[in-house]
Amino acid sequence: GGARSRVMAGVCGCGLVLSLWSLLCLLALATNEEDNKNFEDIRCKCICPPYKDNAGHIYNKNVSQKDCDCLHVVDPMPVAGQDVEAYCLRCECKYEERSTATIKVTIIIYLSILGLLLVYMIYLTLVEPLLKKHLLRSRLLQNEDDFGDTQPFANAHEVLSRSRSRTNVLNKVEYAQQRWKRQVQEQRKSVFDRHVVLS
């Protein structure tokens, strides 16, 4: 009784902590989210291949879509003078837009589901066996009260009826297997007879 209540309290505590944690994370997201897009959500990515003595490089910068080009993103510029235009023509710049809030909410939902599965696993491994033991014990006590001294005979009768039901099941399986074998043999014989007739 005491152990079961402690386990139940632990499981309920885990569920409460998990739900509070999810709520706090969502509140933190709501307070950090502004009407304007977060600068982390918008970026321009320029991939520049090797040019002369300069190795290839990837540049990222938070700029608007109209400024998403080599001249605004590549900083510091690895070349000077007339090479700037030739270098920038080789670079491929892409404007990227993403929602970090959606990513964060998805991660929180994912972690919450994992937490719920963990709580359910704790329930299955700790609480359910205790509940089954308690139910079994109460049924045994009830059966003893109902049958009194005749309980051993009732148990023996139950064992006999179980063994009979098992043999009935085995007989049914064996009968089905024999019938299937006969059908297969008949099909083989009919196919062979047709083959002989055709040839």
PDB file of C-alpha atoms in Angstrom:
ATOM      1  CA  GLY A   1       0.000   0.000   0.000  1.00  0.00           C
ATOM      2  CA  GLY A   2       2.678   2.500   1.087  1.00  0.00           C
ATOM      3  CA  ALA A   3       5.081   1.538  -1.707  1.00  0.00           C
ATOM      4  CA  ARG A   4       2.326   1.794  -4.296  1.00  0.00           C
ATOM      5  CA  SER A   5       1.291   5.246  -3.099  1.00  0.00           C
ATOM      6  CA  ARG A   6       4.937   6.402  -3.159  1.00  0.00           C
ATOM      7  CA  VAL A   7       5.353   5.159  -6.749  1.00  0.00           C
ATOM      8  CA  MET A   8       2.084   6.802  -7.808  1.00  0.00           C
ATOM      9  CA  ALA A   9       3.187  10.049  -6.187  1.00  0.00           C
ATOM     10  CA  GLY A  10       6.530   9.821  -8.021  1.00  0.00           C
ATOM     11  CA  VAL A  11       4.843   9.270 -11.394  1.00  0.00           C
ATOM     12  CA  CYS A  12       2.410  12.129 -10.792  1.00  0.00           C
ATOM     13  CA  GLY A  13       5.351  14.328  -9.732  1.00  0.00           C
ATOM     14  CA  CYS A  14       7.219  13.476 -12.966  1.00  0.00           C
ATOM     15  CA  GLY A  15       4.162  14.344 -15.044  1.00  0.00           C
ATOM     16  CA  LEU A  16       3.669  17.624 -13.183  1.00  0.00           C
ATOM     17  CA  VAL A  17       7.341  18.629 -13.584  1.00  0.00           C
ATOM     18  CA  LEU A  18       7.209  17.768 -17.292  1.00  0.00           C
ATOM     19  CA  SER A  19       4.057  19.795 -17.936  1.00  0.00           C
ATOM     20  CA  LEU A  20       5.415  22.784 -15.960  1.00  0.00           C
ATOM     21  CA  TRP A  21       8.693  22.619 -17.911  1.00  0.00           C
ATOM     22  CA  SER A  22       6.812  22.611 -21.247  1.00  0.00           C
ATOM     23  CA  LEU A  23       4.673  25.549 -20.114  1.00  0.00           C
ATOM     24  CA  LEU A  24       7.749  27.545 -19.037  1.00  0.00           C
ATOM     25  CA  CYS A  25       9.468  26.875 -22.378  1.00  0.00           C
ATOM     26  CA  LEU A  26       6.416  28.049 -24.308  1.00  0.00           C
ATOM     27  CA  LEU A  27       6.162  31.192 -22.141  1.00  0.00           C
ATOM     28  CA  ALA A  28       9.849  31.945 -22.754  1.00  0.00           C
ATOM     29  CA  LEU A  29       9.259  31.605 -26.488  1.00  0.00           C
ATOM     30  CA  ALA A  30       6.245  33.889 -26.360  1.00  0.00           C
ATOM     31  CA  THR A  31       8.125  36.632 -24.485  1.00  0.00           C
ATOM     32  CA  ASN A  32      11.176  36.453 -26.767  1.00  0.00           C
ATOM     33  CA  GLU A  33       9.141  36.455 -29.984  1.00  0.00           C
ATOM     34  CA  GLU A  34       8.690  39.934 -31.448  1.00  0.00           C
ATOM     35  CA  ASP A  35       6.417  41.179 -34.217  1.00  0.00           C
ATOM     36  CA  ASN A  36       9.433  41.753 -36.456  1.00  0.00           C
ATOM     37  CA  LYS A  37      11.331  38.689 -37.568  1.00  0.00           C
ATOM     38  CA  ASN A  38      14.268  37.704 -35.429  1.00  0.00           C
ATOM     39  CA  PHE A  39      17.615  38.431 -37.050  1.00  0.00           C
ATOM     40  CA  GLU A  40      18.501  34.731 -36.662  1.00  0.00           C
ATOM     41  CA  ASP A  41      15.568  33.834 -38.907  1.00  0.00           C
ATOM     42  CA  ILE A  42      16.891  35.802 -41.894  1.00  0.00           C
ATOM     43  CA  ARG A  43      20.291  35.363 -43.432  1.00  0.00           C
ATOM     44  CA  CYS A  44      22.109  35.541 -46.710  1.00  0.00           C
ATOM     45  CA  LYS A  45      24.480  32.693 -47.522  1.00  0.00           C
ATOM     46  CA  CYS A  46      27.183  33.140 -50.149  1.00  0.00           C
ATOM     47  CA  ILE A  47      29.223  30.165 -51.341  1.00  0.00           C
ATOM     48  CA  CYS A  48      32.401  31.322 -53.033  1.00  0.00           C
ATOM     49  CA  PRO A  49      34.635  28.803 -54.848  1.00  0.00           C
ATOM     50  CA  PRO A  50      38.461  29.013 -54.843  1.00  0.00           C
ATOM     51  CA  TYR A  51      39.833  31.955 -56.812  1.00  0.00           C
ATOM     52  CA  LYS A  52      43.522  32.394 -57.619  1.00  0.00           C
ATOM     53  CA  ASP A  53      45.396  32.044 -54.295  1.00  0.00           C
ATOM     54  CA  ASN A  54      42.229  32.230 -52.160  1.00  0.00           C
ATOM     55  CA  ALA A  55      40.562  29.060 -50.911  1.00  0.00           C
ATOM     56  CA  GLY A  56      36.803  28.576 -51.234  1.00  0.00           C
ATOM     57  CA  HIS A  57      34.703  29.987 -48.395  1.00  0.00           C
ATOM     58  CA  ILE A  58      31.091  30.181 -47.185  1.00  0.00           C
ATOM     59  CA  TYR A  59      29.890  33.570 -45.881  1.00  0.00           C
ATOM     60  CA  ASN A  60      26.752  34.114 -43.774  1.00  0.00           C
ATOM     61  CA  LYS A  61      25.341  37.492 -42.861  1.00  0.00           C
ATOM     62  CA  ASN A  62      22.020  38.809 -41.552  1.00  0.00           C
ATOM     63  CA  VAL A  63      20.937  41.217 -44.265  1.00  0.00           C
ATOM     64  CA  SER A  64      17.709  42.035 -46.089  1.00  0.00           C
ATOM     65  CA  GLN A  65      16.758  40.233 -49.282  1.00  0.00           C
ATOM     66  CA  LYS A  66      17.713  43.182 -51.528  1.00  0.00           C
ATOM     67  CA  ASP A  67      21.205  43.301 -49.977  1.00  0.00           C
ATOM     68  CA  CYS A  68      21.783  39.577 -50.450  1.00  0.00           C
ATOM     69  CA  ASP A  69      24.750  39.747 -52.800  1.00  0.00           C
ATOM     70  CA  CYS A  70      28.495  39.235 -52.718  1.00  0.00           C
ATOM     71  CA  LEU A  71      29.356  42.911 -52.115  1.00  0.00           C
ATOM     72  CA  HIS A  72      27.195  43.142 -48.950  1.00  0.00           C
ATOM     73  CA  VAL A  73      27.873  39.682 -47.508  1.00  0.00           C
ATOM     74  CA  VAL A  74      31.501  38.808 -48.259  1.00  0.00           C
ATOM     75  CA  ASP A  75      33.434  40.520 -45.479  1.00  0.00           C
ATOM     76  CA  PRO A  76      36.386  40.823 -45.454  1.00  0.00           C
ATOM     77  CA  MET A  77      36.740  40.764 -49.229  1.00  0.00           C
ATOM     78  CA  PRO A  78      39.655  38.407 -49.999  1.00  0.00           C
ATOM     79  CA  VAL A  79      40.597  40.180 -53.241  1.00  0.00           C
ATOM     80  CA  ALA A  80      41.077  43.809 -54.218  1.00  0.00           C
ATOM     81  CA  GLY A  81      40.620  46.062 -57.225  1.00  0.00           C
ATOM     82  CA  GLN A  82      39.473  44.547 -60.507  1.00  0.00           C
ATOM     83  CA  ASP A  83      39.424  41.008 -59.048  1.00  0.00           C
ATOM     84  CA  VAL A  84      36.429  41.888 -56.826  1.00  0.00           C
ATOM     85  CA  GLU A  85      33.971  41.746 -59.727  1.00  0.00           C
ATOM     86  CA  ALA A  86      35.442  38.481 -61.079  1.00  0.00           C
ATOM     87  CA  TYR A  87      35.405  36.969 -57.563  1.00  0.00           C
ATOM     88  CA  CYS A  88      31.802  38.035 -56.909  1.00  0.00           C
ATOM     89  CA  LEU A  89      30.613  36.622 -60.240  1.00  0.00           C
ATOM     90  CA  ARG A  90      31.800  33.197 -59.078  1.00  0.00           C
ATOM     91  CA  CYS A  91      29.973  33.453 -55.731  1.00  0.00           C
ATOM     92  CA  GLU A  92      26.478  32.031 -55.390  1.00  0.00           C
ATOM     93  CA  CYS A  93      24.344  33.913 -52.854  1.00  0.00           C
ATOM     94  CA  LYS A  94      21.024  32.633 -51.516  1.00  0.00           C
ATOM     95  CA  TYR A  95      18.537  34.383 -49.244  1.00  0.00           C
ATOM     96  CA  GLU A  96      17.360  32.009 -46.503  1.00  0.00           C
ATOM     97  CA  GLU A  97      14.379  32.490 -44.267  1.00  0.00           C
ATOM     98  CA  ARG A  98      13.438  30.175 -41.411  1.00  0.00           C
ATOM     99  CA  SER A  99      11.336  30.293 -38.281  1.00  0.00           C
ATOM    100  CA  THR A 100      13.362  29.570 -35.161  1.00  0.00           C
ATOM    101  CA  ALA A 101      10.158  29.797 -33.102  1.00  0.00           C
ATOM    102  CA  THR A 102       8.643  26.899 -35.074  1.00  0.00           C
ATOM    103  CA  ILE A 103      11.840  24.901 -34.634  1.00  0.00           C
ATOM    104  CA  LYS A 104      11.834  25.560 -30.865  1.00  0.00           C
ATOM    105  CA  VAL A 105       8.136  24.639 -30.510  1.00  0.00           C
ATOM    106  CA  THR A 106       8.735  21.418 -32.480  1.00  0.00           C
ATOM    107  CA  ILE A 107      11.646  20.506 -30.206  1.00  0.00           C
ATOM    108  CA  ILE A 108       9.562  21.228 -27.084  1.00  0.00           C
ATOM    109  CA  ILE A 109       6.699  19.060 -28.389  1.00  0.00           C
ATOM    110  CA  TYR A 110       9.170  16.280 -29.241  1.00  0.00           C
ATOM    111  CA  LEU A 111      10.757  16.437 -25.768  1.00  0.00           C
ATOM    112  CA  SER A 112       7.321  16.511 -24.118  1.00  0.00           C
ATOM    113  CA  ILE A 113       6.269  13.366 -26.002  1.00  0.00           C
ATOM    114  CA  LEU A 114       9.522  11.679 -24.967  1.00  0.00           C
ATOM    115  CA  GLY A 115       8.858  12.693 -21.368  1.00  0.00           C
ATOM    116  CA  LEU A 116       5.310  11.328 -21.486  1.00  0.00           C
ATOM    117  CA  LEU A 117       6.623   8.049 -22.897  1.00  0.00           C
ATOM    118  CA  LEU A 118       9.163   7.933 -20.057  1.00  0.00           C
ATOM    119  CA  VAL A 119       6.411   8.475 -17.468  1.00  0.00           C
ATOM    120  CA  TYR A 120       4.321   5.748 -19.161  1.00  0.00           C
ATOM    121  CA  MET A 121       7.307   3.380 -19.104  1.00  0.00           C
ATOM    122  CA  ILE A 122       7.773   4.064 -15.373  1.00  0.00           C
ATOM    123  CA  TYR A 123       4.065   3.348 -14.895  1.00  0.00           C
ATOM    124  CA  LEU A 124       4.292   0.056 -16.811  1.00  0.00           C
ATOM    125  CA  THR A 125       7.411  -1.148 -14.993  1.00  0.00           C
ATOM    126  CA  LEU A 126       6.593  -0.006 -11.452  1.00  0.00           C
ATOM    127  CA  VAL A 127       2.928   0.790 -10.903  1.00  0.00           C
ATOM    128  CA  GLU A 128       1.106  -1.772 -13.040  1.00  0.00           C
ATOM    129  CA  PRO A 129       2.792  -4.855 -11.480  1.00  0.00           C
ATOM    130  CA  LEU A 130       1.905  -3.514  -8.017  1.00  0.00           C
ATOM    131  CA  LEU A 131      -1.705  -2.991  -9.101  1.00  0.00           C
ATOM    132  CA  LYS A 132      -1.871  -6.517 -10.562  1.00  0.00           C
ATOM    133  CA  LYS A 133      -0.483  -7.997  -7.324  1.00  0.00           C
ATOM    134  CA  HIS A 134      -3.034  -6.033  -5.322  1.00  0.00           C
ATOM    135  CA  LEU A 135      -5.913  -7.191  -7.554  1.00  0.00           C
ATOM    136  CA  LEU A 136      -4.716 -10.811  -7.465  1.00  0.00           C
ATOM    137  CA  ARG A 137      -4.411 -10.720  -3.678  1.00  0.00           C
ATOM    138  CA  SER A 138      -7.915  -9.249  -3.296  1.00  0.00           C
ATOM    139  CA  ARG A 139      -9.371 -11.899  -5.662  1.00  0.00           C
ATOM    140  CA  LEU A 140      -7.666 -14.693  -3.753  1.00  0.00           C
ATOM    141  CA  LEU A 141      -9.031 -13.343  -0.469  1.00  0.00           C
ATOM    142  CA  GLN A 142     -12.487 -13.050  -2.003  1.00  0.00           C
ATOM    143  CA  ASN A 143     -12.310 -16.618  -3.359  1.00  0.00           C
ATOM    144  CA  GLU A 144     -11.246 -17.901   0.066  1.00  0.00           C
ATOM    145  CA  ASP A 145     -14.200 -16.123   1.647  1.00  0.00           C
ATOM    146  CA  ASP A 146     -16.595 -17.502  -0.992  1.00  0.00           C
ATOM    147  CA  PHE A 147     -15.425 -21.138  -1.039  1.00  0.00           C
ATOM    148  CA  GLY A 148     -13.949 -21.612   2.409  1.00  0.00           C
ATOM    149  CA  ASP A 149     -12.669 -25.201   2.753  1.00  0.00           C
ATOM    150  CA  THR A 150     -13.658 -26.230  -0.784  1.00  0.00           C
ATOM    151  CA  GLN A 151     -10.984 -23.950  -2.331  1.00  0.00           C
ATOM    152  CA  PRO A 152      -8.406 -26.745  -2.977  1.00  0.00           C
ATOM    153  CA  PHE A 153     -11.047 -28.740  -4.886  1.00  0.00           C
ATOM    154  CA  ALA A 154     -11.986 -25.648  -6.901  1.00  0.00           C
ATOM    155  CA  ASN A 155      -8.327 -25.119  -7.801  1.00  0.00           C
ATOM    156  CA  ALA A 156      -7.984 -28.761  -8.878  1.00  0.00           C
ATOM    157  CA  HIS A 157     -11.116 -28.450 -11.009  1.00  0.00           C
ATOM    158  CA  GLU A 158      -9.694 -25.273 -12.619  1.00  0.00           C
ATOM    159  CA  VAL A 159      -6.394 -27.057 -13.423  1.00  0.00           C
ATOM    160  CA  LEU A 160      -8.270 -29.993 -15.002  1.00  0.00           C
ATOM    161  CA  SER A 161     -10.459 -27.711 -17.108  1.00  0.00           C
ATOM    162  CA  ARG A 162      -7.370 -25.808 -18.338  1.00  0.00           C
ATOM    163  CA  SER A 163      -5.573 -29.005 -19.335  1.00  0.00           C
ATOM    164  CA  ARG A 164      -8.711 -30.181 -21.185  1.00  0.00           C
ATOM    165  CA  SER A 165      -8.993 -26.902 -23.064  1.00  0.00           C
ATOM    166  CA  ARG A 166      -5.314 -27.179 -24.070  1.00  0.00           C
ATOM    167  CA  THR A 167      -5.792 -30.690 -25.429  1.00  0.00           C
ATOM    168  CA  ASN A 168      -8.899 -29.513 -27.320  1.00  0.00           C
ATOM    169  CA  VAL A 169      -6.878 -26.734 -28.936  1.00  0.00           C
ATOM    170  CA  LEU A 170      -4.085 -29.165 -29.853  1.00  0.00           C
ATOM    171  CA  ASN A 171      -6.622 -31.582 -31.354  1.00  0.00           C
ATOM    172  CA  LYS A 172      -8.158 -28.796 -33.441  1.00  0.00           C
ATOM    173  CA  VAL A 173      -4.731 -27.713 -34.717  1.00  0.00           C
ATOM    174  CA  GLU A 174      -3.785 -31.295 -35.565  1.00  0.00           C
ATOM    175  CA  TYR A 175      -7.111 -31.847 -37.368  1.00  0.00           C
ATOM    176  CA  ALA A 176      -6.644 -28.654 -39.419  1.00  0.00           C
ATOM    177  CA  GLN A 177      -3.101 -29.719 -40.301  1.00  0.00           C
ATOM    178  CA  GLN A 178      -4.269 -33.172 -41.483  1.00  0.00           C
ATOM    179  CA  ARG A 179      -7.054 -31.614 -43.559  1.00  0.00           C
ATOM    180  CA  TRP A 180      -4.584 -29.203 -45.177  1.00  0.00           C
ATOM    181  CA  LYS A 181      -2.231 -32.096 -46.031  1.00  0.00           C
ATOM    182  CA  ARG A 182      -5.098 -33.994 -47.650  1.00  0.00           C
ATOM    183  CA  GLN A 183      -6.072 -30.959 -49.728  1.00  0.00           C
ATOM    184  CA  VAL A 184      -2.473 -30.513 -50.905  1.00  0.00           C
ATOM    185  CA  GLN A 185      -2.258 -34.193 -51.895  1.00  0.00           C
ATOM    186  CA  GLU A 186      -5.539 -33.967 -53.789  1.00  0.00           C
ATOM    187  CA  GLN A 187      -4.352 -30.877 -55.645  1.00  0.00           C
ATOM    188  CA  ARG A 188      -1.076 -32.588 -56.562  1.00  0.00           C
ATOM    189  CA  LYS A 189      -2.967 -35.640 -57.816  1.00  0.00           C
ATOM    190  CA  SER A 190      -5.364 -33.545 -59.941  1.00  0.00           C
ATOM    191  CA  VAL A 191      -2.473 -31.528 -61.430  1.00  0.00           C
ATOM    192  CA  PHE A 192      -0.567 -34.743 -62.200  1.00  0.00           C
ATOM    193  CA  ASP A 193      -3.685 -36.330 -63.783  1.00  0.00           C
ATOM    194  CA  ARG A 194      -4.201 -33.278 -65.997  1.00  0.00           C
ATOM    195  CA  HIS A 195      -0.548 -33.329 -66.996  1.00  0.00           C
ATOM    196  CA  VAL A 196      -0.855 -36.998 -67.992  1.00  0.00           C
ATOM    197  CA  VAL A 197      -4.055 -36.325 -69.972  1.00  0.00           C
ATOM    198  CA  LEU A 198      -2.504 -33.360 -71.801  1.00  0.00           C
ATOM    199  CA  SER A 199       0.637 -35.246 -72.735  1.00  0.00           C
TER     200      SER A 199
END
